[in-house]
Each structure stands twice: as structure tokens, then as C-alpha cells.
Short mmCIF file of C-alpha atoms and ligand atoms in Angstrom, two decimals:
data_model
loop_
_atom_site.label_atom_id
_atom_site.label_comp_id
_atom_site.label_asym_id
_atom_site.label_seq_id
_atom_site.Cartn_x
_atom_site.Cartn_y
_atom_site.Cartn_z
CA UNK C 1 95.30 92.97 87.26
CA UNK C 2 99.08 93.63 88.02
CA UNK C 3 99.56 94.95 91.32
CA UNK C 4 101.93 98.10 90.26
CA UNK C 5 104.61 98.95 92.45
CA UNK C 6 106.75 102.17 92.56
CA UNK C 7 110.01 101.56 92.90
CA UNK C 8 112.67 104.38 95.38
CA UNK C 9 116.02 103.38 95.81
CA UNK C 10 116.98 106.40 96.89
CA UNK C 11 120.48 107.00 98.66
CA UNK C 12 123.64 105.09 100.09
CA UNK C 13 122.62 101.60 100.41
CA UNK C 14 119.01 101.94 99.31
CA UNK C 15 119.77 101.10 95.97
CA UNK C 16 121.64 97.46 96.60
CA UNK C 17 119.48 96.46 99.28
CA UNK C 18 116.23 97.09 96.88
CA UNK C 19 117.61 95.20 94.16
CA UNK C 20 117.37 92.29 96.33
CA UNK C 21 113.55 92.60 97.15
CA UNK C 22 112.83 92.99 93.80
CA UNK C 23 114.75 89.84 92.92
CA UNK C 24 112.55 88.29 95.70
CA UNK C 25 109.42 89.69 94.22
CA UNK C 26 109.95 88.77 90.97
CA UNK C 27 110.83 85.19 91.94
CA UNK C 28 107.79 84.93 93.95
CA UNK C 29 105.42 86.77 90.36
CA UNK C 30 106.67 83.54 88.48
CA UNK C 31 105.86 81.13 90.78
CA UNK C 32 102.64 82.40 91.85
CA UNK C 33 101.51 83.39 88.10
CA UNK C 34 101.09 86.88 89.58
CA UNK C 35 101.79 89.96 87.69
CA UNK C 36 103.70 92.71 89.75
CA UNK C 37 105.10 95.40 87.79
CA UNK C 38 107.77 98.05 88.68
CA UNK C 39 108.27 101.52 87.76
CA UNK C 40 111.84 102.85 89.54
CA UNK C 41 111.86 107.01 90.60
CA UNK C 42 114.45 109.16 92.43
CA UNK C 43 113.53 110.20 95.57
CA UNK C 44 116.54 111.60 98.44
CA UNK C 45 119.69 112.93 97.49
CA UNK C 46 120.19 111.64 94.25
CA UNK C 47 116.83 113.42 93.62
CA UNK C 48 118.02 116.85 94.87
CA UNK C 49 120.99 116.03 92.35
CA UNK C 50 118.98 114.84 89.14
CA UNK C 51 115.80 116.98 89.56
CA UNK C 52 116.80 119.91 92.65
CA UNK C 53 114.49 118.74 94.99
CA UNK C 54 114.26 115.53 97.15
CA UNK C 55 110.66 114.41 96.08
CA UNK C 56 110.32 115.39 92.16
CA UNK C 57 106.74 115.73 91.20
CA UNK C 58 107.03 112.86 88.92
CA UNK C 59 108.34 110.34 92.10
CA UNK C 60 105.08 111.55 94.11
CA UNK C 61 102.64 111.07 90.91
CA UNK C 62 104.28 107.92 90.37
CA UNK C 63 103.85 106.87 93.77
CA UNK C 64 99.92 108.06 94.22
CA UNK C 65 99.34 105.98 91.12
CA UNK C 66 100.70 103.03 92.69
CA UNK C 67 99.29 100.12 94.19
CA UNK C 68 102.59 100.10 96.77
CA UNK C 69 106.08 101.86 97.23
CA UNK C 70 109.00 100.25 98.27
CA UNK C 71 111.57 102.78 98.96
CA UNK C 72 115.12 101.35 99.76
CA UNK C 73 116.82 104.85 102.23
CA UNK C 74 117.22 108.37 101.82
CA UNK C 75 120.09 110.70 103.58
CA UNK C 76 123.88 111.34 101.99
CA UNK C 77 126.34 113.03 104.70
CA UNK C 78 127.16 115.97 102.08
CA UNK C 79 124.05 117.66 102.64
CA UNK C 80 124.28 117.51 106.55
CA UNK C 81 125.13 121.64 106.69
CA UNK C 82 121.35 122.29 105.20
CA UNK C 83 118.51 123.20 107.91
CA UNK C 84 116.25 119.69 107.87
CA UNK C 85 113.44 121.25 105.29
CA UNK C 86 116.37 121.35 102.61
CA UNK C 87 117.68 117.74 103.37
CA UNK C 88 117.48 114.42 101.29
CA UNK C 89 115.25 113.17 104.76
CA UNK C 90 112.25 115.75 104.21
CA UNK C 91 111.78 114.15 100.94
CA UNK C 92 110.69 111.26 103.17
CA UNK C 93 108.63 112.78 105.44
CA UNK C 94 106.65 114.79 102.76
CA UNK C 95 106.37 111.33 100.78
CA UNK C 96 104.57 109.33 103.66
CA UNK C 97 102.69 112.30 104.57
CA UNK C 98 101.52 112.70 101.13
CA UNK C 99 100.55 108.77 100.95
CA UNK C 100 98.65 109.62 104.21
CA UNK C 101 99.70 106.47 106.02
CA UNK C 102 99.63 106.91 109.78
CA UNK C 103 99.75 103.40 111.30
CA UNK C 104 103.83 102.47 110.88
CA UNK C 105 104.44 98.89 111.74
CA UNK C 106 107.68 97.32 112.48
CA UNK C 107 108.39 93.93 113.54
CA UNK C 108 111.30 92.67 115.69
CA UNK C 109 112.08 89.37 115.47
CA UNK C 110 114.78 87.49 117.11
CA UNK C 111 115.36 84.63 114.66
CA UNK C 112 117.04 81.43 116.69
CA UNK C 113 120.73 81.22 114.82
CA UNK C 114 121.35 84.74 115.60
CA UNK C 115 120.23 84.91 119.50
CA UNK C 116 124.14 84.45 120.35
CA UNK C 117 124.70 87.64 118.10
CA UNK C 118 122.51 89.57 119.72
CA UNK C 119 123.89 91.97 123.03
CA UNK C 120 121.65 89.46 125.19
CA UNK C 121 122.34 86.45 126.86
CA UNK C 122 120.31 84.00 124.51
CA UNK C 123 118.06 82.70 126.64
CA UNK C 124 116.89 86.13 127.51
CA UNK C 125 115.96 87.06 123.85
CA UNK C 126 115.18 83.52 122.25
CA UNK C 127 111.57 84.19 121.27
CA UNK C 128 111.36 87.50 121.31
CA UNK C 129 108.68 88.61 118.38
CA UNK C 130 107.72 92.25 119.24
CA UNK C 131 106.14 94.01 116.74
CA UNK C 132 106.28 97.78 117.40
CA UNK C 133 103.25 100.03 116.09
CA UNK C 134 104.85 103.87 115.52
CA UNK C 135 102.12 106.65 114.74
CA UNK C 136 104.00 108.18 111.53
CA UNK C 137 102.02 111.41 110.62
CA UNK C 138 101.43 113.29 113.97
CA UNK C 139 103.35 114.38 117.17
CA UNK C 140 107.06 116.40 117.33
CA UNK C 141 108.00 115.75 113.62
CA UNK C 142 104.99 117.67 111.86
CA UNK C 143 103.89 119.29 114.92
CA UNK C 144 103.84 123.77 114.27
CA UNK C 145 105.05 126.01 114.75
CA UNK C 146 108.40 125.01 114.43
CA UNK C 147 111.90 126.50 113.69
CA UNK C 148 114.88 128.65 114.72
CA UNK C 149 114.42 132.37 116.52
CA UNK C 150 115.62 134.86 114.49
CA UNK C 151 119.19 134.81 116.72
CA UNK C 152 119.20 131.21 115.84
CA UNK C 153 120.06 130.53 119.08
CA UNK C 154 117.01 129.38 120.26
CA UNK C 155 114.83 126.25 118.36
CA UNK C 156 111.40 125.32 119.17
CA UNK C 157 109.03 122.01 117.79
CA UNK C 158 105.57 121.68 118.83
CA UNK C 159 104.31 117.80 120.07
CA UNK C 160 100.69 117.80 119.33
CA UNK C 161 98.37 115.01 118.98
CA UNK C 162 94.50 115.13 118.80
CA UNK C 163 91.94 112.16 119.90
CA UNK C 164 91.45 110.79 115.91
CA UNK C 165 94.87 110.35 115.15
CA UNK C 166 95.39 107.98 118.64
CA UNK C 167 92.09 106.33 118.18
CA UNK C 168 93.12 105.49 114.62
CA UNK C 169 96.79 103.74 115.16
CA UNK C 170 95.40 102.44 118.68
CA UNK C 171 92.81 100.07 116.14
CA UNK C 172 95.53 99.29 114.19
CA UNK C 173 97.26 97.75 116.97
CA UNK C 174 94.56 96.25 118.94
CA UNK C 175 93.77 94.33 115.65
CA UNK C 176 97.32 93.39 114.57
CA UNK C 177 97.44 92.08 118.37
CA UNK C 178 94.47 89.84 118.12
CA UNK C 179 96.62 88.12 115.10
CA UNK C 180 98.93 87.55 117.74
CA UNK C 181 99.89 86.96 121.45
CA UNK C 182 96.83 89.37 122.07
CA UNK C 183 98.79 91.96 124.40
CA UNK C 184 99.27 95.55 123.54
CA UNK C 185 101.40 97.98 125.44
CA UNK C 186 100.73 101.43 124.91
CA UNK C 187 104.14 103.72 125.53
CA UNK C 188 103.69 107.03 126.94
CA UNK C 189 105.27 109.30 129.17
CA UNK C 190 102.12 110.20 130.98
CA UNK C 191 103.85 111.55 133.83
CA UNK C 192 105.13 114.39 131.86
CA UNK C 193 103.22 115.18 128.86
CA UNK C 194 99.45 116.30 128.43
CA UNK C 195 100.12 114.62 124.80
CA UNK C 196 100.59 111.16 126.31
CA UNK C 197 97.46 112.31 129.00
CA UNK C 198 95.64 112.14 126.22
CA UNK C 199 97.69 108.96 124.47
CA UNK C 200 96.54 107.04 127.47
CA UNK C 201 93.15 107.92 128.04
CA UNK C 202 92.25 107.54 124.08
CA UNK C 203 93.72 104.38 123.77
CA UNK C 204 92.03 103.05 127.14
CA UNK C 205 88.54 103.75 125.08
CA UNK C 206 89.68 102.04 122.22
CA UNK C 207 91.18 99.17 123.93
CA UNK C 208 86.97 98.48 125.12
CA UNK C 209 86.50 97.39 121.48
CA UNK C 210 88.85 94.68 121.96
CA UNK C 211 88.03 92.96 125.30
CA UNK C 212 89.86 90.19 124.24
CA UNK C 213 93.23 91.58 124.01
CA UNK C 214 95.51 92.93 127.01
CA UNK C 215 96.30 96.10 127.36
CA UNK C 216 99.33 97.46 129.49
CA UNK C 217 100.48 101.46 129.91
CA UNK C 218 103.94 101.79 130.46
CA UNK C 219 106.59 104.94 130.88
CA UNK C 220 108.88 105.61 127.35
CA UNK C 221 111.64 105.18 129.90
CA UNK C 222 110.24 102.14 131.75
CA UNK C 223 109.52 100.57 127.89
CA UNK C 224 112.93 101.38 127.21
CA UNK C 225 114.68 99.78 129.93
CA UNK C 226 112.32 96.59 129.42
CA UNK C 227 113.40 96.71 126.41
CA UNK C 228 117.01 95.97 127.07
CA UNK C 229 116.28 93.39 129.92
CA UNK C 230 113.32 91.28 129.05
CA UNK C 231 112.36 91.75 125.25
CA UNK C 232 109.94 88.53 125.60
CA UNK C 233 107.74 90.43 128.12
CA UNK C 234 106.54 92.61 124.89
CA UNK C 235 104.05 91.55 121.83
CA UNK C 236 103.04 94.41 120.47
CA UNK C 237 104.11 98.18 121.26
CA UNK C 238 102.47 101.09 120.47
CA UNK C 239 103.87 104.09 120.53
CA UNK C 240 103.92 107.91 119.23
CA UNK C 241 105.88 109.10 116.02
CA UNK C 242 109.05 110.19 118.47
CA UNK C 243 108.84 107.06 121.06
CA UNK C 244 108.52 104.73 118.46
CA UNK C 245 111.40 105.85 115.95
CA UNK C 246 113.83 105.35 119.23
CA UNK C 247 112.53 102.47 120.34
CA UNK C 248 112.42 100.44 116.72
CA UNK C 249 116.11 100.85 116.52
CA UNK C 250 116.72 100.21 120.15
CA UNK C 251 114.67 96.96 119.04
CA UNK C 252 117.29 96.10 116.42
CA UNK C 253 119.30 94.70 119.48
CA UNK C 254 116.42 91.70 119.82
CA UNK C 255 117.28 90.83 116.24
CA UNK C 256 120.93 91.60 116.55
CA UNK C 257 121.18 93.92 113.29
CA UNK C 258 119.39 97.10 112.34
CA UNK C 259 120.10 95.22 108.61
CA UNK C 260 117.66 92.76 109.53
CA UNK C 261 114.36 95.31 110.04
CA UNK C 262 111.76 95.96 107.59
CA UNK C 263 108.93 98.04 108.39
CA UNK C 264 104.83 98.47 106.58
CA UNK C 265 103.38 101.78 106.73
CA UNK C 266 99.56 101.02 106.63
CA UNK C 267 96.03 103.22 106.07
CA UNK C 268 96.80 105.88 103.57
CA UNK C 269 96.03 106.33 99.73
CA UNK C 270 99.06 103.42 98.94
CA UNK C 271 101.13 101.07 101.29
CA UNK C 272 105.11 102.00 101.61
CA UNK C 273 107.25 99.55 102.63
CA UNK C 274 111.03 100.41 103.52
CA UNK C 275 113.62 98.93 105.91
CA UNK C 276 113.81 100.41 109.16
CA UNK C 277 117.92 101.12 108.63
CA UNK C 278 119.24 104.28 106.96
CA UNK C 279 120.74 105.21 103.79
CA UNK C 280 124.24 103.64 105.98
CA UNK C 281 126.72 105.81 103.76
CA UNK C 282 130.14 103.98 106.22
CA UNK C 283 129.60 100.79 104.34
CA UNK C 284 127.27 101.95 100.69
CA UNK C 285 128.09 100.45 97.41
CA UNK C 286 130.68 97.73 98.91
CA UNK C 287 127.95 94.99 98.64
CA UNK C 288 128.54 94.73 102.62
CA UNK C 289 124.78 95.86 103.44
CA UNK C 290 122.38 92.96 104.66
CA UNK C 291 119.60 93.03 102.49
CA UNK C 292 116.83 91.14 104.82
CA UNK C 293 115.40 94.17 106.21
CA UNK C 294 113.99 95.16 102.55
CA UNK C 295 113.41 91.58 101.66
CA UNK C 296 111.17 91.37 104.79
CA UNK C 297 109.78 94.58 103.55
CA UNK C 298 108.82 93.25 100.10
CA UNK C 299 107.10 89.69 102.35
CA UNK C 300 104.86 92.58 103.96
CA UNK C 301 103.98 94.42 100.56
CA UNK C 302 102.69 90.64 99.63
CA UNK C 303 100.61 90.00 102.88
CA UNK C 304 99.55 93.72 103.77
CA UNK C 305 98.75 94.90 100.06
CA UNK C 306 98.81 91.95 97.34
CA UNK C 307 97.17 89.81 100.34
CA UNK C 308 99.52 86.75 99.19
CA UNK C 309 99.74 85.90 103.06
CA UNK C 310 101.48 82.33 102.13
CA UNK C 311 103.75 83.91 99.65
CA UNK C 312 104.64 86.48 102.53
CA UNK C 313 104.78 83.53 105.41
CA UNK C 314 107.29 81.26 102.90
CA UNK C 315 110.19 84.33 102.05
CA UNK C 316 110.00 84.62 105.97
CA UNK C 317 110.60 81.25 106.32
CA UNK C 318 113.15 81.63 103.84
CA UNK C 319 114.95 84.08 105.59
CA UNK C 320 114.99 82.14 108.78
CA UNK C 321 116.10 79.05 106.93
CA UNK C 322 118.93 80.77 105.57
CA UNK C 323 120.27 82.26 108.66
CA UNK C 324 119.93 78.78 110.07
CA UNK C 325 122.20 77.49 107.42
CA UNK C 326 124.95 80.00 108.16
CA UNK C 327 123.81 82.34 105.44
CA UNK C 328 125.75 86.23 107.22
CA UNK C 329 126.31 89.26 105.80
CA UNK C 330 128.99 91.16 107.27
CA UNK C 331 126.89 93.10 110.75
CA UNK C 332 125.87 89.46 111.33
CA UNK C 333 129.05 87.22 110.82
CA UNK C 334 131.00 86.30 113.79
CA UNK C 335 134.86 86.69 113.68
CA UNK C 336 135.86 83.55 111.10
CA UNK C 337 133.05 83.14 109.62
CA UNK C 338 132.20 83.63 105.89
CA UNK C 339 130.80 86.67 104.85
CA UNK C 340 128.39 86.86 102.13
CA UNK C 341 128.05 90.27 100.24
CA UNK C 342 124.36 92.00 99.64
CA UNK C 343 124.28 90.22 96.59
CA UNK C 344 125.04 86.88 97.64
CA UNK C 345 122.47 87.29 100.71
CA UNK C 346 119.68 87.68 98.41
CA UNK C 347 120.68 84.56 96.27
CA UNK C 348 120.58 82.70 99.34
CA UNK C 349 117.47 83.92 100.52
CA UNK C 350 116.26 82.86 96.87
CA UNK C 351 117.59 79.18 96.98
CA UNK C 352 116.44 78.82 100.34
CA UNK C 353 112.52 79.90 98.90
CA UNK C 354 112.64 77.44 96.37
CA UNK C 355 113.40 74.71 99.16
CA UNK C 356 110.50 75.73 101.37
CA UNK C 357 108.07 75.84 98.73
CA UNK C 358 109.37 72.04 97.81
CA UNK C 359 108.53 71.12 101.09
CA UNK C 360 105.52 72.68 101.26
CA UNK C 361 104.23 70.70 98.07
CA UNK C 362 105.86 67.61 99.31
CA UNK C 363 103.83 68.02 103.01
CA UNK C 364 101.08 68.63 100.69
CA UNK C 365 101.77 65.43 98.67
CA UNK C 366 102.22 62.98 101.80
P1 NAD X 1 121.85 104.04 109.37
O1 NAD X 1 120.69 103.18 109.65
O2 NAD X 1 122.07 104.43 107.97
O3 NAD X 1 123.18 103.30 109.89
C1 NAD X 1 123.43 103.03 111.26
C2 NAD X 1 124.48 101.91 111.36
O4 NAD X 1 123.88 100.67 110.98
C3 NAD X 1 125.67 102.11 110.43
O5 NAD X 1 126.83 101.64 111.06
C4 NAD X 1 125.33 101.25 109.23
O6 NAD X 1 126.47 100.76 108.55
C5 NAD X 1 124.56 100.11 109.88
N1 NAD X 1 123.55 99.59 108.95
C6 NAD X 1 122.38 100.20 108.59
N2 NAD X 1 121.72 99.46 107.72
C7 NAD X 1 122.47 98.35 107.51
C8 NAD X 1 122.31 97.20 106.69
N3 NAD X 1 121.23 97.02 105.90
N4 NAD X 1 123.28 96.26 106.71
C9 NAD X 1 124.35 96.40 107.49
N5 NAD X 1 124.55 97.46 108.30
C10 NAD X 1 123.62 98.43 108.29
O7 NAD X 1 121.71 105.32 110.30
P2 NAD X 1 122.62 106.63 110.38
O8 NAD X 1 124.06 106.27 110.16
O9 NAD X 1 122.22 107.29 111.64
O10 NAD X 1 122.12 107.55 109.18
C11 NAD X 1 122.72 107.57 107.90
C12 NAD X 1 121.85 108.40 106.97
O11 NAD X 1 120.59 107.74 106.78
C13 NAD X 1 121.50 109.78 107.54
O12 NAD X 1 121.49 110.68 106.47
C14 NAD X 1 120.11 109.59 108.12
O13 NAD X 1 119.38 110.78 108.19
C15 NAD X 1 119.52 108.62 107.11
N6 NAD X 1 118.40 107.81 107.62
C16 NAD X 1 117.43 107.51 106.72
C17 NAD X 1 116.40 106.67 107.08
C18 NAD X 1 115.39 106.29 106.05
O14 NAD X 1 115.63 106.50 104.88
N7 NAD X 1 114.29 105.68 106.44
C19 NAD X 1 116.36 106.15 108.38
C20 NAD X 1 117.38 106.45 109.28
C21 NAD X 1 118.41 107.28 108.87
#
């Protein structure tokens, strides 16, 4: 069966950066014998531009009947003036609440050639692997009411969260933990909230499930600032729709480009997968974007939803291997040093993949 995957470029740099993945993808069909097939739909502001709206009918139908999306970024500065309902963005947030997936997952790595890149002295950050578990369908940004008084002067949003929405992210990350270091901290602002009251005390029931992992409460603030001095002390961090959109870009300083981020949304009707960075209109259609954060993105559609777990494990490597050979786009390069263009990142990527599978087959053959 092919595994059919709906294809959203969307805005800005969405577009170059996807074309990447899919060369990844495709490279990885052939070798594997695998059939992956993709179907490409507007979705953003070039959908408000072809069809009138930011999420056509025929992008959501496309996407339901999908076995995963992989949407590249949506947001174009000309339609900033328009209240958020009418913007390229709440095609986004109508898309993943229409997929229904709540469990958002987004890895920070710190990969070894780029610790001196980072804002950290290296051996602060060498290591650091967080992976940071964002609820994505609940809290402030679906939360009603919401909206302007009729003076417009005064805006309201409503943060609401009830117990099956925590307990079902909180599993989620216990589990994804257990693959790991085994250590979950659950962000909160306990202090302040009666929505993180009840954060903490759901997740404390869940965490009895998993008696084998470690579970730590800490303050949004606390997390923050922990953050920025120790990123090693985390494994994984899970955190409400609001705390965990902040602190996944704040996390982009472990890996020392928000280029590099790719992100799984998890336990809906179909998997999306979609960098973490924006539609980044400063630098789109110069070739300057770095396309690993989608690339990583496609290496989670193959674990999370193909379940090609080596596959996945061997473009990461890839990417690693790559960066170790000097392989930097632009937000990565170092004054002097050669810049490669979106394009030319990819190809990299792709040469290096054909090298680690060689060595895998030649471990294999010793
Ligand atoms: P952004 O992520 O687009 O860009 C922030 C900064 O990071 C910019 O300087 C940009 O050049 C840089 N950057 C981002 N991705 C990069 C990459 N792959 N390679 C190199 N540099 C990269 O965030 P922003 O500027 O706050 O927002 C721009 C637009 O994107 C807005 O319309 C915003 O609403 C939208 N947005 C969309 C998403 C999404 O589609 N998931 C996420 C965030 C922002």
C-alpha cells in the first residue's frame, strides 16, 4: 500500500524548504522499495489568493484522506492589518484542529559541530537532546469566548483546559520519555493559574502509570530560565499550547537555529509534520532558508507514521554527518565560511544518506 502524503507548502519559505523533504523522501521510497505518494494543496496566503480562504475545502479533504501532511509555513506580512480569524495563520490552526492531533512534539537537539554556534558556552549545551511535548488543541488559542469589546479597546481570550485533554498529552509524554532518558518535566505556572492547578494535579495521576519514569513540576518562568542556563538538566518537557509555543523557539538556542527544528503532531485522524520556524518572509525565495527543520520533519513522518524507524534514525544521522562535514546554510555559517543555499543543503543531506547507509551495509558485512 503507498503511504499517501498531502503535500502544503504554503507561504514564504514553506515552499523551498518542502521541496527538500520531499527530495529526502523520495530518495529514501527508492531505496527502501517503499511507495510514498504526494498530492501538493494550497493552504496560507497563497490560499486566500488562489481560492479566498486560507484552508480551501479541497486542502482539508485532501488532507483527511491522507495517510500524513507535511506542511512547509503559513503567514505573508501583507495580511498583518486583518483581525487573526481572517489571517493566512488561522488556516493553520483550523487545519490541526480539524486533523484532531493534540499531542505536538518537538525535539531540540544540539548537534556537536554547531555547539560553538549556539548563544552557550559549549560545554554547557553539548548534549543537550530535549524534546518538548506542546498540547496543540486546548488552552488560550481555542479557548471562548474570545474577541474585541465593541470599543475595541478592550480584548479578552479564555485559557481553559479540562482533565482529558492533560491526561491525554501527559501519556504521550510519559511514553515518549520511557524511549528516552526517562524524566519528564511538566511546565506550569501553578502559582498563578487554576488551569495549571489542574495541569499539575492531572499529570501527577498519570505520571502513577509510569513508575519508572521521573517526573519533575517546574514554574513556566523557572523552565524558562533553565532553559537558558542548563539545557542538559531537561529530557523531555511538557507543556500547555501557550508555554510550549514560547518555549520551542526559546529551545532553538540549544540547536543554534530555529532553521534546524522540525516538529510531529501526533493522535488525531492523520499525522502533520511541519518545521517549527515560520513562513520567514526577510530571507523567502533567496534559497538562504536551512532546510533541516522540514527534513527532520519528513525523518519523523517515517518513524511516527510509515514506522520506517531505521529509515528515520539514518536521514538523522545524515543530517548530523553533514553538519559535521561543514555542510551551513546561511543562520548557521560563521563569518568566512561557505554558505550553502536551501538547495544545496538538501543535496548534502542526500550524499551524506547514501554514505551512512554504505556503512551501515558494510558494518553489516564485517
Ligand atoms: P519565522 O520563524 O518565520 O522567522 C523568525 C526568524 O528566523 C527570521 O529572522 C527568519 O529569517 C529566521 N528563520 C526562520 N526559519 C528559518 C530557516 N528555515 N532558515 C533560516 N532562517 C530561518 O517567525 P516570524 O518572523 O515571527 O514570522 C513570520 C511569519 O510566519 C508570520 O506571518 C508568522 O505568523 C508566521 N509563522 C508561521 C508559523 C507556521 O507556519 N507554523 C510559525 C511561526 C510563525
Amino acid at each position: 500500500m503507498p503511504l499517501k502524503i498531502a503535500l502544503l507548502p504554503g507561504d514564504g519559505i514553506g515552499p523551498e524548504v518542502t521541496a527538500e523533504a520531499v527530495r529526502i523522501l523520495k530518495n529514501v521510497a527508492e531505496h527502501a522499495g517503499k511507495s510514498l505518494t504526494f498530492s501538493t494543496h494550497n493552504i496560507g496566503g497563497v490560499a486566500i489568493d488562489s481560492d479566498g480562504q486560507g484552508l480551501p475545502e479541497s486542502t482539508l479533504e485532501a488532507c483527511l484522506g491522507a495517510n500524513a501532511v507535511l506542511l512547509g509555513a503559513v503567514g505573508n506580512p501583507k495580511f498583518d492589518g486583518r483581525v487573526p480569524s481572517q489571517r493566512p495563520e488561522a488556516a493553520l490552526l483550523a487545519l490541526r484542529q480539524a486533523l484532531g492531533g493534540y499531542a505536538n512534539l518537538r525535539p531540540a537537539i544540539c548537534y556537536a559541530p554547531l555547539a560553538k554556534r549556539t548563544a552557550f558556552q559549549p560545554d554547557k549545551v553539548k548534549g543537550a537532546d530535549l524534546l518538548i511535548i506542546r498540547e496543540l488543541l486546548g488552552g488560550l488559542y481555542f479557548g471562548e469566548p474570545r474577541g474585541f469589546e465593541a470599543s475595541g479597546d478592550t480584548a479578552f481570550n479564555t485559557l481553559i483546559y479540562s482533565r482529558h485533554e492533560v491526561e491525554r498529552v501527559a501519556r504521550v509524554a510519559f511514553a515518549r520519555a520511557r524511549e528516552r532518558k526517562g524524566r519528564v518535566a511538566s511546565i506550569d505556572k501553578a502559582n498563578v493559574l487554576e488551569c495549571s492547578q489542574l495541569w499539575r494535579r492531572v499529570v501527577s495521576e498519570v505520571a502513577k502509570e509510569y513508575p519508572d519514569v521521573a517526573l519533575e513540576h517546574v514554574f513556566v518562568d523557572t523552565a524558562a530560565m533553565r532553559l537558558a542556563t542548563a539545557p542538559t538538566s531537561f529530557d523531555v518537557m511538557l507543556c500547555d499550547n501557550l508555554f510550549g509555543d514560547i518555549l520551542s523557539d526559546q529551545a532553538a538556542s540549544v540547536a543554534g537555529s530555529l532553521g534546524l527544528l522540525p516538529s510531529a503532531t501526533l493522535g488525531g485522524k492523520v499525522d502533520l509534520y511541519e518545521p517549527v520556524h515560520g513562513s520567514a518572509p526577510d530571507i523567502a525565495g533567496q534559497g538562504l532558508a536551512n532546510p533541516i527543520g522540514a527534513i527532520a520533519s519528513a525523518a519523523m513522518l517515517l518513524r511516527f507514521t510509515a514506522k520506517m524507524e531505521k529509515e528515520a534514525a539514518e536521514i538523522e544521522h545524515a543530517i548530523e554527518d553533514a553538519l559535521a562535514a561543514g555542510a551551513r546554510t546561511r543562520d548557521l555559517a560563521n563569518p568566512g565560511e561557505r554558505v550553502l543555499s536551501t538547495q544545496e543543503m538538501g543535496q548534502a543531506i542526500e550524499e551524506s544518506l547514501a554514505d551512512v547507509r554504505d556503512r551501515r551495509h558494510s558494518y553489516h558485512g564485517v
